[in-house]
Amino acid sequence: MSEAPEFKVNFVRCGSPEECLRACESVRLVETTPEMLLKIADRIARDCAVLVAWGEGDGPA
């Protein structure tokens, strides 16, 4: 049995709503904070993948 190919995915970090929306339009892979996701959620493209980066000590329990 052969090994499955390894894929690398590079998410683009963004820090402002405008920057995140531009990255969603061009790259479709965005990394941002939960707060920023809430700011852009109603405006991002449906096919944009958003990785939520939790801060140190933050995140779900």
Coordinates of C-alpha atoms in Angstrom, one line a residue:
M1 CA 0.0 0.0 0.0
S2 CA 1.4 3.4 -0.9
E3 CA 1.6 6.4 1.4
A4 CA -0.9 9.2 1.0
P5 CA 0.6 12.4 -0.3
E6 CA 1.4 15.1 2.2
F7 CA -0.2 18.5 1.7
K8 CA 0.9 21.8 3.2
V9 CA -1.6 24.5 3.6
N10 CA -0.4 28.1 4.2
F11 CA -3.0 30.3 5.9
V12 CA -2.5 34.1 5.6
R13 CA -2.6 36.0 8.9
C14 CA -4.6 39.1 9.0
G15 CA -5.1 41.8 11.6
S16 CA -7.8 44.1 10.3
P17 CA -11.2 43.5 8.8
E18 CA -10.1 44.9 5.4
E19 CA -7.0 42.8 5.3
C20 CA -8.9 39.6 6.2
L21 CA -11.5 40.3 3.5
R22 CA -8.8 40.9 0.9
A23 CA -7.1 37.7 1.9
C24 CA -10.4 35.8 1.6
E25 CA -10.9 37.1 -1.9
S26 CA -7.4 36.3 -3.1
V27 CA -6.0 33.4 -1.1
R28 CA -9.1 31.8 0.4
L29 CA -7.1 30.7 3.5
V30 CA -7.1 33.1 6.5
E31 CA -5.8 32.9 10.0
T32 CA -7.2 35.3 12.5
T33 CA -8.5 35.8 16.1
P34 CA -12.0 34.9 17.3
E35 CA -12.7 38.6 17.7
M36 CA -11.7 39.4 14.1
L37 CA -13.8 36.5 12.8
L38 CA -16.9 38.0 14.5
K39 CA -16.2 41.3 12.8
I40 CA -16.0 39.8 9.3
A41 CA -18.3 36.8 9.6
D42 CA -21.2 38.3 7.7
R43 CA -18.9 39.6 4.9
I44 CA -16.5 36.7 4.1
A45 CA -16.9 34.6 1.0
R46 CA -18.5 31.3 1.5
D47 CA -15.5 29.4 0.1
C48 CA -13.0 31.1 2.4
A49 CA -11.4 28.9 5.1
V50 CA -10.8 30.7 8.4
L51 CA -8.4 29.2 10.9
V52 CA -9.1 30.7 14.4
A53 CA -5.8 31.2 16.3
W54 CA -6.3 31.2 20.0
G55 CA -4.0 33.2 22.2
E56 CA -1.9 31.7 25.0
G57 CA -4.2 30.5 27.6
D58 CA -7.3 31.3 25.6
G59 CA -9.6 28.9 23.9
P60 CA -12.2 26.3 24.7
A61 CA -12.0 24.7 28.1

